[in-house]
Coordinates of C-alpha atoms in Angstrom, one line a residue:
M1 CA -53.5 24.6 27.4
K2 CA -50.3 24.3 29.4
N3 CA -49.7 20.8 28.1
T4 CA -50.4 22.1 24.5
K5 CA -47.8 24.9 24.9
N6 CA -45.2 22.5 26.3
Y7 CA -45.9 20.1 23.4
R8 CA -45.5 22.9 20.8
K9 CA -42.2 24.0 22.4
L10 CA -40.9 20.5 22.5
R11 CA -42.0 19.9 19.0
S12 CA -40.1 23.0 17.7
V13 CA -37.0 22.0 19.5
T14 CA -37.0 18.4 18.3
Q15 CA -37.8 19.5 14.7
F16 CA -34.7 21.8 14.9
V17 CA -32.5 18.9 16.2
F18 CA -34.0 16.6 13.5
F19 CA -33.1 19.2 10.8
L20 CA -29.5 19.5 12.0
L21 CA -29.1 15.7 12.1
M22 CA -30.5 15.2 8.6
G23 CA -28.2 17.8 7.1
S24 CA -28.7 20.7 4.8
G25 CA -29.8 18.8 1.7
V26 CA -26.7 19.8 -0.3
V27 CA -25.7 17.2 -2.8
A28 CA -22.5 15.5 -1.6
Q29 CA -19.4 14.5 -3.6
K30 CA -19.5 10.9 -4.7
L31 CA -16.3 8.9 -4.2
T32 CA -16.5 5.8 -6.3
K33 CA -14.4 2.7 -5.6
Q34 CA -12.4 3.3 -8.8
E35 CA -11.7 6.9 -7.8
A36 CA -10.6 5.8 -4.4
I37 CA -8.2 3.4 -5.9
R38 CA -6.8 6.0 -8.3
L39 CA -6.2 8.5 -5.4
A40 CA -4.5 5.8 -3.3
L41 CA -2.2 4.8 -6.2
E42 CA -1.3 8.4 -6.8
N43 CA -1.0 9.8 -3.3
N44 CA -0.5 7.1 -0.7
F45 CA 2.9 7.5 0.9
G46 CA 3.7 3.8 1.1
I47 CA 2.9 3.3 -2.5
I48 CA 5.0 6.3 -3.6
L49 CA 8.0 5.0 -1.6
A50 CA 7.6 1.5 -3.1
T51 CA 7.5 3.0 -6.6
N52 CA 10.7 4.9 -5.9
D53 CA 12.3 1.7 -4.8
I54 CA 11.4 0.1 -8.1
E55 CA 13.1 3.0 -10.0
V56 CA 16.3 2.5 -7.9
A57 CA 16.2 -1.2 -8.6
E58 CA 15.7 -0.5 -12.3
N59 CA 18.7 1.8 -12.4
N60 CA 20.8 -0.9 -10.6
K61 CA 19.9 -3.6 -13.2
S62 CA 21.0 -1.4 -16.1
V63 CA 24.0 -2.4 -18.2
L64 CA 25.6 0.8 -16.9
N65 CA 25.8 -0.8 -13.5
S66 CA 26.8 -4.3 -14.7
G67 CA 30.6 -4.0 -15.0
Y68 CA 30.5 -5.1 -18.7
L69 CA 31.4 -1.7 -20.0
P70 CA 35.0 -0.4 -20.2
T71 CA 36.3 2.5 -18.2
L72 CA 37.9 5.5 -20.0
S73 CA 40.0 8.1 -18.2
G74 CA 42.0 11.1 -19.4
N75 CA 45.1 12.7 -17.7
A76 CA 47.0 15.9 -18.5
S77 CA 49.7 17.9 -16.8
A78 CA 51.9 20.9 -17.4
V79 CA 55.2 21.6 -15.6
Y80 CA 57.2 24.9 -15.6
N81 CA 60.7 25.3 -14.3
R82 CA 63.0 28.3 -13.8
D83 CA 66.4 27.3 -12.6
N84 CA 69.9 28.6 -12.0
I85 CA 72.3 26.1 -13.6
E86 CA 76.1 25.7 -13.5
A87 CA 77.0 23.0 -16.1
Q88 CA 80.5 21.6 -16.4
F89 CA 81.3 19.8 -19.7
A90 CA 83.7 17.0 -20.3
N91 CA 86.2 19.3 -22.0
G92 CA 86.5 21.3 -18.8
E93 CA 84.4 24.2 -19.8
T94 CA 81.8 25.6 -17.4
N95 CA 78.6 27.2 -18.4
V96 CA 76.5 29.2 -16.0
L97 CA 72.8 29.8 -16.7
N98 CA 70.7 32.1 -14.5
G99 CA 66.9 31.9 -14.8
A100 CA 67.0 29.1 -17.3
E101 CA 63.4 28.2 -18.2
S102 CA 61.9 24.8 -19.2
D103 CA 58.4 23.4 -19.5
R104 CA 56.8 20.0 -20.1
Y105 CA 53.4 19.1 -21.3
N106 CA 51.7 15.7 -21.5
A107 CA 48.3 14.2 -22.0
S108 CA 47.0 10.7 -22.2
V109 CA 43.7 8.7 -22.6
N110 CA 43.6 5.4 -20.8
L111 CA 41.2 2.5 -21.5
N112 CA 40.6 -0.4 -19.1
Y113 CA 38.4 -3.4 -19.8
T114 CA 37.9 -6.6 -17.9
L115 CA 37.8 -9.4 -20.4
F116 CA 37.1 -12.2 -17.8
D117 CA 36.6 -12.0 -14.0
G118 CA 35.7 -15.6 -13.2
L119 CA 32.0 -15.0 -14.2
G120 CA 31.5 -12.7 -11.2
R121 CA 30.0 -9.9 -13.1
F122 CA 27.8 -12.3 -15.1
Y123 CA 26.1 -13.6 -12.0
N124 CA 26.0 -10.3 -10.3
Y125 CA 24.2 -8.9 -13.3
K126 CA 21.6 -11.7 -13.1
R127 CA 21.4 -11.0 -9.4
L128 CA 20.6 -7.3 -10.0
K129 CA 17.9 -8.3 -12.4
E130 CA 16.4 -10.7 -9.8
Q131 CA 16.7 -7.9 -7.2
Y132 CA 14.5 -5.8 -9.5
N133 CA 11.9 -8.6 -9.7
L134 CA 12.0 -8.8 -5.9
T135 CA 11.5 -5.1 -5.5
E136 CA 8.5 -5.3 -7.9
L137 CA 7.0 -8.0 -5.7
Q138 CA 7.6 -6.0 -2.6
A139 CA 5.8 -3.0 -4.2
R140 CA 3.0 -5.3 -5.3
E141 CA 2.6 -6.5 -1.7
T142 CA 2.6 -2.8 -0.5
I143 CA -0.1 -2.0 -3.0
E144 CA -2.2 -5.0 -2.0
N145 CA -1.9 -4.2 1.7
T146 CA -2.8 -0.5 1.0
L147 CA -5.9 -1.5 -1.1
L148 CA -7.0 -3.9 1.6
Q149 CA -6.6 -1.1 4.2
L150 CA -8.4 1.3 1.8
F151 CA -11.4 -0.9 1.4
T152 CA -11.6 -1.8 5.0
V153 CA -12.1 1.9 5.8
Y154 CA -14.2 2.5 2.6
F155 CA -16.7 -0.2 3.5
E156 CA -16.7 0.9 7.1
I157 CA -17.9 4.3 5.8
A158 CA -20.5 2.5 3.7
R159 CA -21.7 0.6 6.7
L160 CA -21.9 3.7 8.9
T161 CA -23.7 5.5 6.1
E162 CA -26.4 2.9 5.9
N163 CA -26.6 2.8 9.7
N164 CA -27.1 6.5 9.7
E165 CA -30.0 6.1 7.3
I166 CA -31.5 3.5 9.6
L167 CA -31.1 5.8 12.6
E168 CA -32.6 8.7 10.7
E169 CA -35.6 6.7 9.8
T170 CA -35.8 5.5 13.4
L171 CA -35.8 9.1 14.6
R172 CA -38.4 10.1 12.1
I173 CA -40.7 7.3 13.4
S174 CA -40.1 8.3 16.9
Q175 CA -40.9 11.9 16.0
E176 CA -44.3 10.7 14.6
R177 CA -44.8 8.7 17.8
I178 CA -44.2 11.6 20.1
T179 CA -46.7 13.7 18.0
R180 CA -49.3 11.0 18.3
A181 CA -48.7 10.5 22.0
N182 CA -49.2 14.2 22.7
Y183 CA -52.4 14.4 20.7
Q184 CA -53.7 11.3 22.4
F185 CA -52.8 12.8 25.8
D186 CA -54.5 16.1 25.0
Y187 CA -57.7 14.1 24.2
G188 CA -57.4 11.9 27.2
Q189 CA -56.6 8.7 25.2
N190 CA -53.4 7.9 27.1
T191 CA -51.4 8.8 30.1
K192 CA -48.5 11.2 30.6
L193 CA -46.3 8.1 30.9
D194 CA -46.8 7.4 27.2
V195 CA -45.7 10.9 26.4
L196 CA -42.6 10.7 28.6
N197 CA -41.7 7.3 27.1
A198 CA -41.9 8.8 23.6
Q199 CA -39.8 11.8 24.6
V200 CA -37.1 9.5 26.1
D201 CA -37.0 7.4 22.9
V202 CA -36.7 10.5 20.8
A203 CA -33.8 11.7 23.0
N204 CA -32.1 8.3 22.8
D205 CA -32.5 8.1 19.0
S206 CA -31.1 11.6 18.6
I207 CA -28.1 10.8 20.7
N208 CA -27.5 7.6 18.8
L209 CA -27.7 9.4 15.5
I210 CA -25.4 12.2 16.7
N211 CA -22.8 9.6 17.8
A212 CA -23.2 7.7 14.6
K213 CA -22.6 10.8 12.5
Q214 CA -19.5 11.7 14.5
Q215 CA -18.2 8.2 14.0
L216 CA -18.9 8.5 10.3
L217 CA -16.9 11.8 10.1
N218 CA -14.0 10.3 12.0
T219 CA -13.9 7.3 9.6
K220 CA -13.9 9.6 6.6
R221 CA -10.9 11.4 8.0
D222 CA -9.2 8.0 8.3
L223 CA -9.9 7.5 4.6
N224 CA -8.5 10.9 3.8
L225 CA -5.3 9.9 5.6
I226 CA -4.9 6.8 3.4
L227 CA -5.6 8.7 0.2
D228 CA -3.6 11.8 1.3
N229 CA -6.4 13.8 -0.1
E230 CA -8.5 16.5 1.6
L231 CA -11.9 15.4 0.5
T232 CA -14.8 17.3 1.8
Q233 CA -16.4 15.8 4.9
G234 CA -19.7 15.6 3.0
F235 CA -18.5 13.1 0.4
E236 CA -20.4 9.8 0.0
V237 CA -19.2 6.4 -0.9
D238 CA -20.8 3.6 -3.0
T239 CA -22.7 1.3 -0.8
T240 CA -23.4 -1.4 -3.4
V241 CA -21.6 -4.7 -2.8
S242 CA -21.3 -7.6 -5.2
F243 CA -19.6 -10.9 -4.5
I244 CA -17.5 -13.1 -6.8
N245 CA -19.1 -16.3 -7.9
K246 CA -18.0 -19.6 -6.5
L247 CA -16.5 -20.9 -9.8
Q248 CA -14.1 -18.0 -9.9
I249 CA -13.2 -18.5 -6.3
S250 CA -12.4 -22.2 -7.0
S251 CA -10.2 -21.3 -10.0
F252 CA -8.3 -18.8 -7.9
M253 CA -7.8 -21.4 -5.2
E254 CA -6.3 -23.8 -7.7
K255 CA -3.5 -21.4 -8.5
A256 CA -3.1 -19.7 -5.2
M257 CA 0.3 -21.2 -4.4
E258 CA 1.6 -20.0 -7.8
N259 CA 0.3 -16.4 -7.3
N260 CA 0.7 -15.7 -3.6
V261 CA 3.0 -12.7 -3.3
R262 CA 4.7 -14.0 -0.1
I263 CA 5.7 -17.3 -1.9
L264 CA 6.8 -15.4 -5.0
R265 CA 8.9 -13.0 -2.9
N266 CA 10.6 -15.8 -1.1
Q267 CA 11.3 -17.6 -4.4
S268 CA 13.0 -14.5 -5.7
T269 CA 15.1 -14.3 -2.6
I270 CA 16.2 -17.9 -3.1
K271 CA 17.4 -17.0 -6.7
I272 CA 19.3 -14.1 -5.4
N273 CA 21.1 -16.2 -2.8
E274 CA 21.9 -18.8 -5.5
Y275 CA 23.6 -16.0 -7.5
D276 CA 25.5 -15.0 -4.4
V277 CA 27.0 -18.4 -4.1
K278 CA 28.1 -18.3 -7.8
V279 CA 29.5 -14.8 -7.4
S280 CA 31.5 -15.9 -4.4
K281 CA 32.9 -18.9 -6.4
S282 CA 34.2 -16.6 -9.1
G283 CA 37.0 -15.7 -6.6
Y284 CA 38.6 -19.1 -7.5
L285 CA 39.2 -18.1 -11.1
P286 CA 41.7 -15.6 -12.6
T287 CA 40.9 -12.1 -13.9
V288 CA 42.0 -11.1 -17.4
G289 CA 42.1 -7.4 -18.3
L290 CA 42.9 -5.2 -21.3
T291 CA 44.6 -1.9 -21.0
G292 CA 45.2 0.7 -23.7
T293 CA 46.8 4.1 -23.6
Y294 CA 47.3 6.9 -26.0
G295 CA 49.8 9.5 -24.8
W296 CA 51.3 12.8 -26.0
N297 CA 54.3 14.6 -24.5
K298 CA 56.2 17.8 -25.3
N299 CA 59.3 19.1 -23.5
N300 CA 60.8 22.6 -23.9
N301 CA 64.2 22.3 -22.4
N302 CA 66.7 24.9 -21.2
A303 CA 70.0 25.6 -22.8
A304 CA 71.8 23.1 -20.6
A305 CA 69.9 20.2 -22.2
F306 CA 71.0 18.2 -25.2
L307 CA 67.7 18.7 -26.9
A308 CA 66.0 22.0 -27.0
T309 CA 62.5 20.6 -27.7
S310 CA 61.1 17.1 -27.9
I311 CA 57.6 16.0 -28.9
S312 CA 56.3 12.4 -28.7
D313 CA 53.0 10.6 -29.0
G314 CA 52.1 7.0 -29.2
L315 CA 49.7 4.1 -28.5
S316 CA 50.3 1.3 -26.1
A317 CA 48.2 -1.8 -25.2
S318 CA 48.6 -4.6 -22.8
V319 CA 46.8 -7.7 -21.6
N320 CA 47.2 -8.7 -18.0
L321 CA 46.2 -11.7 -16.0
S322 CA 45.7 -11.7 -12.3
W323 CA 45.1 -14.9 -10.3
N324 CA 44.6 -14.8 -6.6
I325 CA 45.9 -18.3 -5.8
F326 CA 45.2 -18.0 -2.1
D327 CA 43.5 -15.1 -0.4
G328 CA 43.9 -16.3 3.2
G329 CA 40.5 -18.1 3.1
S330 CA 38.2 -15.1 2.4
T331 CA 36.7 -16.7 -0.7
I332 CA 36.1 -20.0 1.1
T333 CA 34.4 -18.2 4.0
R334 CA 32.2 -16.2 1.6
I335 CA 31.1 -19.3 -0.2
K336 CA 30.2 -21.1 3.0
N337 CA 28.2 -18.2 4.3
A338 CA 26.4 -17.8 1.0
K339 CA 25.4 -21.5 1.0
I340 CA 24.1 -21.1 4.6
S341 CA 22.0 -18.1 3.6
L342 CA 20.7 -20.1 0.6
E343 CA 19.8 -23.0 2.9
N344 CA 18.0 -20.7 5.3
T345 CA 15.8 -19.1 2.5
E346 CA 14.9 -22.6 1.3
I347 CA 13.8 -23.6 4.8
Q348 CA 11.9 -20.3 5.1
Q349 CA 10.2 -21.1 1.8
R350 CA 8.8 -24.4 3.2
Q351 CA 7.7 -22.6 6.2
V352 CA 6.0 -19.8 4.2
E353 CA 4.2 -22.4 2.0
Q354 CA 2.7 -24.1 5.1
E355 CA 1.7 -20.7 6.6
V356 CA 0.1 -19.6 3.3
K357 CA -1.8 -22.9 3.0
R358 CA -3.2 -22.4 6.5
D359 CA -4.0 -18.7 5.9
I360 CA -5.9 -19.5 2.7
A361 CA -7.8 -22.3 4.3
N362 CA -8.8 -20.0 7.2
A363 CA -9.7 -17.2 4.9
L364 CA -11.9 -19.4 2.7
G365 CA -13.6 -20.7 5.9
N366 CA -14.2 -17.2 7.2
Y367 CA -15.5 -16.1 3.8
E368 CA -18.0 -18.9 3.5
N369 CA -19.0 -18.5 7.1
R370 CA -19.7 -14.8 6.8
L371 CA -21.6 -15.3 3.6
Q372 CA -23.9 -17.7 5.4
V373 CA -24.3 -15.2 8.3
Y374 CA -25.1 -12.5 5.8
E375 CA -27.8 -14.6 4.2
I376 CA -29.3 -15.4 7.6
Q377 CA -29.2 -11.7 8.5
Q378 CA -31.0 -10.8 5.3
Q379 CA -33.9 -13.1 6.2
N380 CA -33.8 -11.8 9.8
V381 CA -34.4 -8.3 8.5
I382 CA -37.4 -9.4 6.5
T383 CA -38.8 -11.2 9.6
N384 CA -38.3 -8.2 11.8
Q385 CA -39.6 -5.8 9.2
N386 CA -42.8 -7.7 9.0
N387 CA -43.0 -7.9 12.8
F388 CA -42.5 -4.2 13.0
E389 CA -45.1 -3.3 10.4
R390 CA -47.7 -5.5 12.3
S391 CA -46.7 -4.0 15.6
K392 CA -47.0 -0.5 14.1
E393 CA -50.6 -1.2 13.0
R394 CA -51.5 -2.7 16.3
F395 CA -50.0 0.2 18.1
K396 CA -52.1 2.7 16.1
L397 CA -55.1 0.6 17.1
G398 CA -54.1 0.6 20.7
Q399 CA -53.7 -3.2 20.9
I400 CA -50.1 -3.1 22.2
T401 CA -48.3 -0.7 24.5
S402 CA -45.6 1.8 23.5
I403 CA -43.0 -0.5 25.2
E404 CA -44.0 -3.4 23.0
F405 CA -43.9 -1.1 19.9
R406 CA -40.4 0.2 21.0
L407 CA -39.1 -3.4 21.4
A408 CA -40.2 -4.2 17.9
Q409 CA -38.6 -1.1 16.6
I410 CA -35.3 -1.9 18.4
N411 CA -35.3 -5.5 17.1
L412 CA -35.7 -4.1 13.6
I413 CA -32.8 -1.6 14.1
N414 CA -30.6 -4.4 15.4
A415 CA -31.5 -6.7 12.5
Q416 CA -30.8 -4.0 9.9
T417 CA -27.4 -2.9 11.4
N418 CA -26.4 -6.5 11.9
K419 CA -27.2 -7.2 8.3
N420 CA -25.0 -4.3 7.2
L421 CA -22.2 -5.5 9.4
A422 CA -22.5 -9.0 8.0
K423 CA -22.5 -7.7 4.4
Y424 CA -19.3 -5.7 4.7
D425 CA -17.6 -8.3 6.9
A426 CA -18.2 -10.8 4.1
K427 CA -16.9 -8.5 1.5
I428 CA -13.7 -7.8 3.5
A429 CA -13.3 -11.5 4.0
E430 CA -13.5 -11.9 0.2
L431 CA -10.8 -9.3 -0.4
Q432 CA -8.6 -11.0 2.2
L433 CA -9.0 -14.3 0.4
L434 CA -8.3 -12.6 -3.0
Q435 CA -5.1 -11.2 -1.6
L436 CA -3.9 -14.5 -0.4
T437 CA -4.6 -16.2 -3.7
G438 CA -2.8 -13.4 -5.5
Q439 CA -5.9 -12.0 -7.4
L440 CA -6.6 -8.8 -5.5
L441 CA -5.1 -6.6 -8.3
N442 CA -6.8 -8.6 -11.0
I443 CA -10.5 -8.0 -10.2
E444 CA -13.0 -5.2 -10.8
F445 CA -14.1 -3.4 -7.7

């Protein structure tokens, strides 16, 4: 009777723990891959900053910032005088004026336009457009890195979710086993050692599940940080994984060097440096400018002046040429430095191409290797599942010990969790390969 009471007490406690571990049964929010991408594009800090950089670059490449438009300025002034004047005329007469008042007013509109500046603004305008392209490529690289980071965490949540399901099933089986062991002990069919072994396994399985659930919650918080979104801790992710067929991978590999963002970004930098050389060379050529002015003047003179009032207005225009024949060597120095910068970026381009080729080859090898591991792990799960089912039947018949049954159970757990790890490792390797081939933003997730 004492053993029966202890068993009932233990059973109630373990059932309570099991209920807590399994959750309350509330339907959780589903976070699809597409929804995760949308949230990342809208909320991720890095992507927002990159988008703002694109807007700045777009403003800079506008014609308003090109130097091709004229400048127009307006000036106006008013002057008031109150003087004491003693005026002596040629005939010897003297005239004294106290508090003589006079005022002057003028206004003008000035137009300045550069007709020719040695093609400096022409190449600078092209440079600004290329700078915009470079900023877009930098933003694309930021988005690719963010999506790769996003799915690394997203698939880690998926892996931990499936592992939790495995551990929950393991705990359920261990619960059944402890129930069977206590009944058998009550009826004298086994020893106390079998009951204790079952209790130890239930405790270990409970601890493993508790730790796994905590790890899952922590990883979900990591995803919230990437998305900058306070999703409820109970949200679930999509655990389905599909792989791209080999023909598509081959087609992506053929154009990898044309689409890789690092190579494209360096090519854009080369173009910018080429324009820098041409802009610097414009210092050798003259500058031709056009100036136009429309002015209006009015003078109200005092009594000592020859004219009491005068009003004038008029239009004037001029063309001027400026040629800096020798500027102390500044232009020569700028050209030399610009050419060195261009040469450096060309050298970097060759280096980047070699590094990208290596990275793509490594990524392809890793991807193929992890796919093979995943296939092997799938077969390993089937083998261990069959072994566990047979061990379970033999354990019920008393043909194997609880230790042998537990070993079969642990082998199945390891096979299942290793299969999950291999599946998501292969998917992440595929995404890394797609990023290197420049196709990460062109596929359906």
